[in-house]
Amino acid sequence: MYLEFYGLRKAPFQITPDPDFLFLSPSHKVALGAIIYGIEERQGFVVITGEVGLGKTTILRSYLERVDPHQLRTICIFNANVSFEGLLKTLYAEFDLEYHTDDLFENVKQLHSILIQEYEQGRNVALIIDEAQNMPIETLSHLLMLSNLETSTEKLLQIVLIGQPEFENTLNRQELRQLKQRLVIHEKIDALTSQESLAYIHHRLDKVKTHTEPIFHHKAEALLIKASKGTPRVLNTLCTNALIAGVGYQEKPVSTRTVKQVTDNLLGTRRTSTGLHPWRYLFVALGILLLLCILWLSPIGKYITRPPMIPAARDMLLTRFKGFMPSWIQAKLPKSDPMVSPAPEPIAPPAPEPMAEPPEPIPPEPEPPVVSTSTQKPEDADPQPSTEQSDDPSRNGLQPEDIPEEPVDTEDNGFPLTISVSPGEDISDIALEIYGFANDELFDLIKQSNPNVEDLKSIKVGDKLLLPALPKALEKYRGT
């Protein structure tokens, strides 16, 4: 479709291993040289490794197509997941022989005789195993038997193993140590560099172009190279799709915008709006919190209705997010509770009903029933008792131990509070989160409110706990 539009005689970026478009980077040249030397010099084993799509099979086929079949008989195994017996049967079939017996050693001996005949006729034999990383360990270990088929000076069977990088890990296994020692030649094909990738594109286009005009904009070429990461197969796919899209847009040369669209579609680099990354939720939450703090501290904050908040929950939030706030906001945060409505004055204990006028004291006891502890009355002061309520408990007829401890306001702080134990929580975690501290006195207080719990240190997920309000005696520990 795009050949006529761009003036091309043939599709330049087919993903099939076409030797006509063979491009040799430095590592490809080394690998090809290793294959030629290992086979023609009868070195026995040759290993070539490289990532998927780097051109291992292409350089092998380019060599085999240039070899005289009268001088080299090649046997290719493309399904490496085969047993050693199955491998022998394939070799027998290539030599038009029948596999008569299940005796492994007898079959190898007969194969030895066949290879000697090939050697005497001046013909070399090469066994090519592609995707060698898929070959079972047992089959690989038995390849030593085939490697031992030799004359006094030369190997009769050349074995070329081509695999991905994980094949190197397979060869390092303990049970294959003898095989690894026989590997005379082992080369690795590397990914193309940026300069090599650019030369690769131009090399293929120059093979089929009928003119000298550029096919891709130079910035589009840079984008193709970056997206391919030096893998020729990926580069072929991207270039083919870019040419097809370029025809649709009627572009000469193909633009960067078109290449960007192609790479996004094929490699999934386009950013979608299906959701945010988890870490972005933190920044969203911090942004909202900072906005609320600014509103609260701004002049319009006094017009905003401020619902009461549980002090423990407020302290927890400020403690967790204070480190993320700018210093100028931290400086304006009041030490007192700015978000809780001022607590009403404690209600004084109800005054006792006026006592009936006492009978006249029996002489000789003229002292008044109560003496002030703050100031000494003059001796000539009016002995008639005052009807005003005194702040001194003893004046009101109450003993200090009869006055109840001033309670904590339970309407504004949300206590008592019933919670459910969450996974991973213990009593210390709960106390620190709700009260801001944890000690034995607090645990005893919680235990008194939860008599059904035998041991607070053994609470389980889902247990219900009733958390009481703090008495004045424990308020001093809050926030410590």
mmCIF file with all atom_site columns, C-alpha atoms in Angstrom, residues 320-454:
data_model
loop_
_atom_site.group_PDB
_atom_site.id
_atom_site.type_symbol
_atom_site.label_atom_id
_atom_site.label_alt_id
_atom_site.label_comp_id
_atom_site.label_asym_id
_atom_site.label_entity_id
_atom_site.label_seq_id
_atom_site.pdbx_PDB_ins_code
_atom_site.Cartn_x
_atom_site.Cartn_y
_atom_site.Cartn_z
_atom_site.occupancy
_atom_site.B_iso_or_equiv
_atom_site.pdbx_formal_charge
_atom_site.auth_seq_id
_atom_site.auth_comp_id
_atom_site.auth_asym_id
_atom_site.auth_atom_id
_atom_site.pdbx_PDB_model_num
ATOM 1   C CA . ARG A 1 320 ? 0.949   13.121  60.595  1.00 0.00 ? 320 ARG A CA 1
ATOM 2   C CA . PHE A 1 321 ? 0.741   16.032  58.160  1.00 0.00 ? 321 PHE A CA 1
ATOM 3   C CA . LYS A 1 322 ? 2.548   18.808  60.016  1.00 0.00 ? 322 LYS A CA 1
ATOM 4   C CA . GLY A 1 323 ? 5.867   17.825  58.435  1.00 0.00 ? 323 GLY A CA 1
ATOM 5   C CA . PHE A 1 324 ? 4.406   18.427  54.964  1.00 0.00 ? 324 PHE A CA 1
ATOM 6   C CA . MET A 1 325 ? 3.106   21.921  55.785  1.00 0.00 ? 325 MET A CA 1
ATOM 7   C CA . PRO A 1 326 ? 5.133   25.041  54.924  1.00 0.00 ? 326 PRO A CA 1
ATOM 8   C CA . SER A 1 327 ? 6.843   26.664  57.888  1.00 0.00 ? 327 SER A CA 1
ATOM 9   C CA . TRP A 1 328 ? 4.689   29.795  57.656  1.00 0.00 ? 328 TRP A CA 1
ATOM 10  C CA . ILE A 1 329 ? 1.564   27.678  58.149  1.00 0.00 ? 329 ILE A CA 1
ATOM 11  C CA . GLN A 1 330 ? 3.117   25.733  61.031  1.00 0.00 ? 330 GLN A CA 1
ATOM 12  C CA . ALA A 1 331 ? 3.962   29.033  62.753  1.00 0.00 ? 331 ALA A CA 1
ATOM 13  C CA . LYS A 1 332 ? 0.327   30.142  62.606  1.00 0.00 ? 332 LYS A CA 1
ATOM 14  C CA . LEU A 1 333 ? -1.072  26.941  64.068  1.00 0.00 ? 333 LEU A CA 1
ATOM 15  C CA . PRO A 1 334 ? -2.221  27.812  67.608  1.00 0.00 ? 334 PRO A CA 1
ATOM 16  C CA . LYS A 1 335 ? -1.146  25.598  70.442  1.00 0.00 ? 335 LYS A CA 1
ATOM 17  C CA . SER A 1 336 ? -4.678  25.555  71.795  1.00 0.00 ? 336 SER A CA 1
ATOM 18  C CA . ASP A 1 337 ? -7.514  23.775  70.059  1.00 0.00 ? 337 ASP A CA 1
ATOM 19  C CA . PRO A 1 338 ? -8.666  26.083  67.240  1.00 0.00 ? 338 PRO A CA 1
ATOM 20  C CA . MET A 1 339 ? -11.227 23.710  65.842  1.00 0.00 ? 339 MET A CA 1
ATOM 21  C CA . VAL A 1 340 ? -13.169 22.791  68.962  1.00 0.00 ? 340 VAL A CA 1
ATOM 22  C CA . SER A 1 341 ? -15.740 25.171  70.343  1.00 0.00 ? 341 SER A CA 1
ATOM 23  C CA . PRO A 1 342 ? -14.737 26.669  73.691  1.00 0.00 ? 342 PRO A CA 1
ATOM 24  C CA . ALA A 1 343 ? -15.660 24.292  76.454  1.00 0.00 ? 343 ALA A CA 1
ATOM 25  C CA . PRO A 1 344 ? -18.364 25.666  78.727  1.00 0.00 ? 344 PRO A CA 1
ATOM 26  C CA . GLU A 1 345 ? -17.437 26.531  82.259  1.00 0.00 ? 345 GLU A CA 1
ATOM 27  C CA . PRO A 1 346 ? -17.670 23.539  84.567  1.00 0.00 ? 346 PRO A CA 1
ATOM 28  C CA . ILE A 1 347 ? -20.985 23.423  86.287  1.00 0.00 ? 347 ILE A CA 1
ATOM 29  C CA . ALA A 1 348 ? -20.552 23.910  90.017  1.00 0.00 ? 348 ALA A CA 1
ATOM 30  C CA . PRO A 1 349 ? -22.001 21.258  92.263  1.00 0.00 ? 349 PRO A CA 1
ATOM 31  C CA . PRO A 1 350 ? -25.566 22.102  93.249  1.00 0.00 ? 350 PRO A CA 1
ATOM 32  C CA . ALA A 1 351 ? -25.795 24.175  96.388  1.00 0.00 ? 351 ALA A CA 1
ATOM 33  C CA . PRO A 1 352 ? -27.276 22.358  99.370  1.00 0.00 ? 352 PRO A CA 1
ATOM 34  C CA . GLU A 1 353 ? -30.730 23.364  100.424 1.00 0.00 ? 353 GLU A CA 1
ATOM 35  C CA . PRO A 1 354 ? -30.805 26.065  103.100 1.00 0.00 ? 354 PRO A CA 1
ATOM 36  C CA . MET A 1 355 ? -30.594 24.431  106.458 1.00 0.00 ? 355 MET A CA 1
ATOM 37  C CA . ALA A 1 356 ? -33.177 25.172  109.039 1.00 0.00 ? 356 ALA A CA 1
ATOM 38  C CA . GLU A 1 357 ? -32.119 27.727  111.563 1.00 0.00 ? 357 GLU A CA 1
ATOM 39  C CA . PRO A 1 358 ? -30.142 25.842  114.163 1.00 0.00 ? 358 PRO A CA 1
ATOM 40  C CA . PRO A 1 359 ? -31.257 25.933  117.725 1.00 0.00 ? 359 PRO A CA 1
ATOM 41  C CA . GLU A 1 360 ? -29.508 28.216  120.063 1.00 0.00 ? 360 GLU A CA 1
ATOM 42  C CA . PRO A 1 361 ? -26.152 26.888  120.971 1.00 0.00 ? 361 PRO A CA 1
ATOM 43  C CA . ILE A 1 362 ? -25.847 25.414  124.412 1.00 0.00 ? 362 ILE A CA 1
ATOM 44  C CA . PRO A 1 363 ? -23.581 27.471  126.604 1.00 0.00 ? 363 PRO A CA 1
ATOM 45  C CA . PRO A 1 364 ? -20.691 27.600  127.252 1.00 0.00 ? 364 PRO A CA 1
ATOM 46  C CA . GLU A 1 365 ? -19.852 27.144  123.542 1.00 0.00 ? 365 GLU A CA 1
ATOM 47  C CA . PRO A 1 366 ? -20.045 30.614  122.036 1.00 0.00 ? 366 PRO A CA 1
ATOM 48  C CA . GLU A 1 367 ? -17.767 29.869  119.040 1.00 0.00 ? 367 GLU A CA 1
ATOM 49  C CA . PRO A 1 368 ? -19.417 30.070  115.638 1.00 0.00 ? 368 PRO A CA 1
ATOM 50  C CA . PRO A 1 369 ? -19.743 26.740  113.814 1.00 0.00 ? 369 PRO A CA 1
ATOM 51  C CA . VAL A 1 370 ? -17.312 27.748  110.991 1.00 0.00 ? 370 VAL A CA 1
ATOM 52  C CA . VAL A 1 371 ? -14.164 29.864  110.937 1.00 0.00 ? 371 VAL A CA 1
ATOM 53  C CA . SER A 1 372 ? -12.883 31.384  107.664 1.00 0.00 ? 372 SER A CA 1
ATOM 54  C CA . THR A 1 373 ? -9.557  29.971  106.410 1.00 0.00 ? 373 THR A CA 1
ATOM 55  C CA . SER A 1 374 ? -8.634  32.963  104.292 1.00 0.00 ? 374 SER A CA 1
ATOM 56  C CA . THR A 1 375 ? -8.942  36.003  106.581 1.00 0.00 ? 375 THR A CA 1
ATOM 57  C CA . GLN A 1 376 ? -9.303  36.338  110.342 1.00 0.00 ? 376 GLN A CA 1
ATOM 58  C CA . LYS A 1 377 ? -12.572 38.048  111.293 1.00 0.00 ? 377 LYS A CA 1
ATOM 59  C CA . PRO A 1 378 ? -12.454 40.784  113.912 1.00 0.00 ? 378 PRO A CA 1
ATOM 60  C CA . GLU A 1 379 ? -13.552 39.739  117.341 1.00 0.00 ? 379 GLU A CA 1
ATOM 61  C CA . ASP A 1 380 ? -16.454 42.184  117.210 1.00 0.00 ? 380 ASP A CA 1
ATOM 62  C CA . ALA A 1 381 ? -17.749 40.901  113.828 1.00 0.00 ? 381 ALA A CA 1
ATOM 63  C CA . ASP A 1 382 ? -21.357 39.976  113.536 1.00 0.00 ? 382 ASP A CA 1
ATOM 64  C CA . PRO A 1 383 ? -21.610 36.339  114.684 1.00 0.00 ? 383 PRO A CA 1
ATOM 65  C CA . GLN A 1 384 ? -24.752 35.792  112.604 1.00 0.00 ? 384 GLN A CA 1
ATOM 66  C CA . PRO A 1 385 ? -23.916 33.190  109.903 1.00 0.00 ? 385 PRO A CA 1
ATOM 67  C CA . SER A 1 386 ? -23.832 34.450  106.289 1.00 0.00 ? 386 SER A CA 1
ATOM 68  C CA . THR A 1 387 ? -26.440 33.216  103.837 1.00 0.00 ? 387 THR A CA 1
ATOM 69  C CA . GLU A 1 388 ? -24.045 33.469  100.816 1.00 0.00 ? 388 GLU A CA 1
ATOM 70  C CA . GLN A 1 389 ? -22.621 30.279  99.384  1.00 0.00 ? 389 GLN A CA 1
ATOM 71  C CA . SER A 1 390 ? -18.920 30.020  100.126 1.00 0.00 ? 390 SER A CA 1
ATOM 72  C CA . ASP A 1 391 ? -16.273 28.579  97.825  1.00 0.00 ? 391 ASP A CA 1
ATOM 73  C CA . ASP A 1 392 ? -14.826 26.668  100.736 1.00 0.00 ? 392 ASP A CA 1
ATOM 74  C CA . PRO A 1 393 ? -16.355 23.184  100.840 1.00 0.00 ? 393 PRO A CA 1
ATOM 75  C CA . SER A 1 394 ? -16.249 23.135  104.620 1.00 0.00 ? 394 SER A CA 1
ATOM 76  C CA . ARG A 1 395 ? -18.479 26.204  104.748 1.00 0.00 ? 395 ARG A CA 1
ATOM 77  C CA . ASN A 1 396 ? -21.108 24.419  102.660 1.00 0.00 ? 396 ASN A CA 1
ATOM 78  C CA . GLY A 1 397 ? -21.269 21.503  104.988 1.00 0.00 ? 397 GLY A CA 1
ATOM 79  C CA . LEU A 1 398 ? -19.403 19.204  102.546 1.00 0.00 ? 398 LEU A CA 1
ATOM 80  C CA . GLN A 1 399 ? -16.165 17.415  103.200 1.00 0.00 ? 399 GLN A CA 1
ATOM 81  C CA . PRO A 1 400 ? -13.463 17.493  100.448 1.00 0.00 ? 400 PRO A CA 1
ATOM 82  C CA . GLU A 1 401 ? -13.779 13.764  99.801  1.00 0.00 ? 401 GLU A CA 1
ATOM 83  C CA . ASP A 1 402 ? -17.536 14.218  99.128  1.00 0.00 ? 402 ASP A CA 1
ATOM 84  C CA . ILE A 1 403 ? -16.924 16.539  96.156  1.00 0.00 ? 403 ILE A CA 1
ATOM 85  C CA . PRO A 1 404 ? -16.902 14.565  92.873  1.00 0.00 ? 404 PRO A CA 1
ATOM 86  C CA . GLU A 1 405 ? -13.849 14.926  90.587  1.00 0.00 ? 405 GLU A CA 1
ATOM 87  C CA . GLU A 1 406 ? -14.571 17.447  87.860  1.00 0.00 ? 406 GLU A CA 1
ATOM 88  C CA . PRO A 1 407 ? -15.614 15.346  84.855  1.00 0.00 ? 407 PRO A CA 1
ATOM 89  C CA . VAL A 1 408 ? -14.281 15.710  81.325  1.00 0.00 ? 408 VAL A CA 1
ATOM 90  C CA . ASP A 1 409 ? -16.818 17.175  78.931  1.00 0.00 ? 409 ASP A CA 1
ATOM 91  C CA . THR A 1 410 ? -17.970 14.100  77.007  1.00 0.00 ? 410 THR A CA 1
ATOM 92  C CA . GLU A 1 411 ? -20.264 15.884  74.574  1.00 0.00 ? 411 GLU A CA 1
ATOM 93  C CA . ASP A 1 412 ? -17.574 17.778  72.674  1.00 0.00 ? 412 ASP A CA 1
ATOM 94  C CA . ASN A 1 413 ? -14.799 15.162  72.635  1.00 0.00 ? 413 ASN A CA 1
ATOM 95  C CA . GLY A 1 414 ? -16.961 12.192  71.533  1.00 0.00 ? 414 GLY A CA 1
ATOM 96  C CA . PHE A 1 415 ? -16.329 9.938   74.543  1.00 0.00 ? 415 PHE A CA 1
ATOM 97  C CA . PRO A 1 416 ? -17.224 7.309   75.497  1.00 0.00 ? 416 PRO A CA 1
ATOM 98  C CA . LEU A 1 417 ? -16.227 5.888   72.082  1.00 0.00 ? 417 LEU A CA 1
ATOM 99  C CA . THR A 1 418 ? -16.846 2.363   70.788  1.00 0.00 ? 418 THR A CA 1
ATOM 100 C CA . ILE A 1 419 ? -14.310 1.050   68.262  1.00 0.00 ? 419 ILE A CA 1
ATOM 101 C CA . SER A 1 420 ? -13.646 -2.209  66.427  1.00 0.00 ? 420 SER A CA 1
ATOM 102 C CA . VAL A 1 421 ? -10.102 -3.626  66.465  1.00 0.00 ? 421 VAL A CA 1
ATOM 103 C CA . SER A 1 422 ? -8.536  -3.467  62.973  1.00 0.00 ? 422 SER A CA 1
ATOM 104 C CA . PRO A 1 423 ? -5.940  -5.891  61.569  1.00 0.00 ? 423 PRO A CA 1
ATOM 105 C CA . GLY A 1 424 ? -2.435  -5.257  62.913  1.00 0.00 ? 424 GLY A CA 1
ATOM 106 C CA . GLU A 1 425 ? -3.627  -3.123  65.852  1.00 0.00 ? 425 GLU A CA 1
ATOM 107 C CA . ASP A 1 426 ? -2.878  -3.765  69.523  1.00 0.00 ? 426 ASP A CA 1
ATOM 108 C CA . ILE A 1 427 ? -3.990  -1.874  72.608  1.00 0.00 ? 427 ILE A CA 1
ATOM 109 C CA . SER A 1 428 ? -0.922  0.422   72.470  1.00 0.00 ? 428 SER A CA 1
ATOM 110 C CA . ASP A 1 429 ? -1.659  1.426   68.873  1.00 0.00 ? 429 ASP A CA 1
ATOM 111 C CA . ILE A 1 430 ? -5.278  2.192   69.753  1.00 0.00 ? 430 ILE A CA 1
ATOM 112 C CA . ALA A 1 431 ? -4.330  4.227   72.813  1.00 0.00 ? 431 ALA A CA 1
ATOM 113 C CA . LEU A 1 432 ? -1.743  6.277   70.912  1.00 0.00 ? 432 LEU A CA 1
ATOM 114 C CA . GLU A 1 433 ? -4.158  6.956   68.059  1.00 0.00 ? 433 GLU A CA 1
ATOM 115 C CA . ILE A 1 434 ? -7.157  7.946   70.203  1.00 0.00 ? 434 ILE A CA 1
ATOM 116 C CA . TYR A 1 435 ? -5.625  9.424   73.382  1.00 0.00 ? 435 TYR A CA 1
ATOM 117 C CA . GLY A 1 436 ? -2.166  10.440  72.158  1.00 0.00 ? 436 GLY A CA 1
ATOM 118 C CA . PHE A 1 437 ? -0.317  8.381   74.821  1.00 0.00 ? 437 PHE A CA 1
ATOM 119 C CA . ALA A 1 438 ? -0.195  4.891   76.286  1.00 0.00 ? 438 ALA A CA 1
ATOM 120 C CA . ASN A 1 439 ? 0.659   3.735   79.804  1.00 0.00 ? 439 ASN A CA 1
ATOM 121 C CA . ASP A 1 440 ? -0.501  1.263   82.453  1.00 0.00 ? 440 ASP A CA 1
ATOM 122 C CA . GLU A 1 441 ? -2.856  3.762   84.107  1.00 0.00 ? 441 GLU A CA 1
ATOM 123 C CA . LEU A 1 442 ? -4.679  4.270   80.819  1.00 0.00 ? 442 LEU A CA 1
ATOM 124 C CA . PHE A 1 443 ? -4.818  0.503   80.218  1.00 0.00 ? 443 PHE A CA 1
ATOM 125 C CA . ASP A 1 444 ? -6.377  0.009   83.669  1.00 0.00 ? 444 ASP A CA 1
ATOM 126 C CA . LEU A 1 445 ? -8.980  2.670   82.864  1.00 0.00 ? 445 LEU A CA 1
ATOM 127 C CA . ILE A 1 446 ? -9.856  0.960   79.563  1.00 0.00 ? 446 ILE A CA 1
ATOM 128 C CA . LYS A 1 447 ? -9.973  -2.432  81.296  1.00 0.00 ? 447 LYS A CA 1
ATOM 129 C CA . GLN A 1 448 ? -12.500 -1.109  83.822  1.00 0.00 ? 448 GLN A CA 1
ATOM 130 C CA . SER A 1 449 ? -14.750 -0.042  80.940  1.00 0.00 ? 449 SER A CA 1
ATOM 131 C CA . ASN A 1 450 ? -14.419 -3.435  79.264  1.00 0.00 ? 450 ASN A CA 1
ATOM 132 C CA . PRO A 1 451 ? -14.881 -6.076  81.973  1.00 0.00 ? 451 PRO A CA 1
ATOM 133 C CA . ASN A 1 452 ? -15.698 -8.686  79.330  1.00 0.00 ? 452 ASN A CA 1
ATOM 134 C CA . VAL A 1 453 ? -12.151 -8.496  77.936  1.00 0.00 ? 453 VAL A CA 1
ATOM 135 C CA . GLU A 1 454 ? -9.879  -10.821 79.877  1.00 0.00 ? 454 GLU A CA 1
#
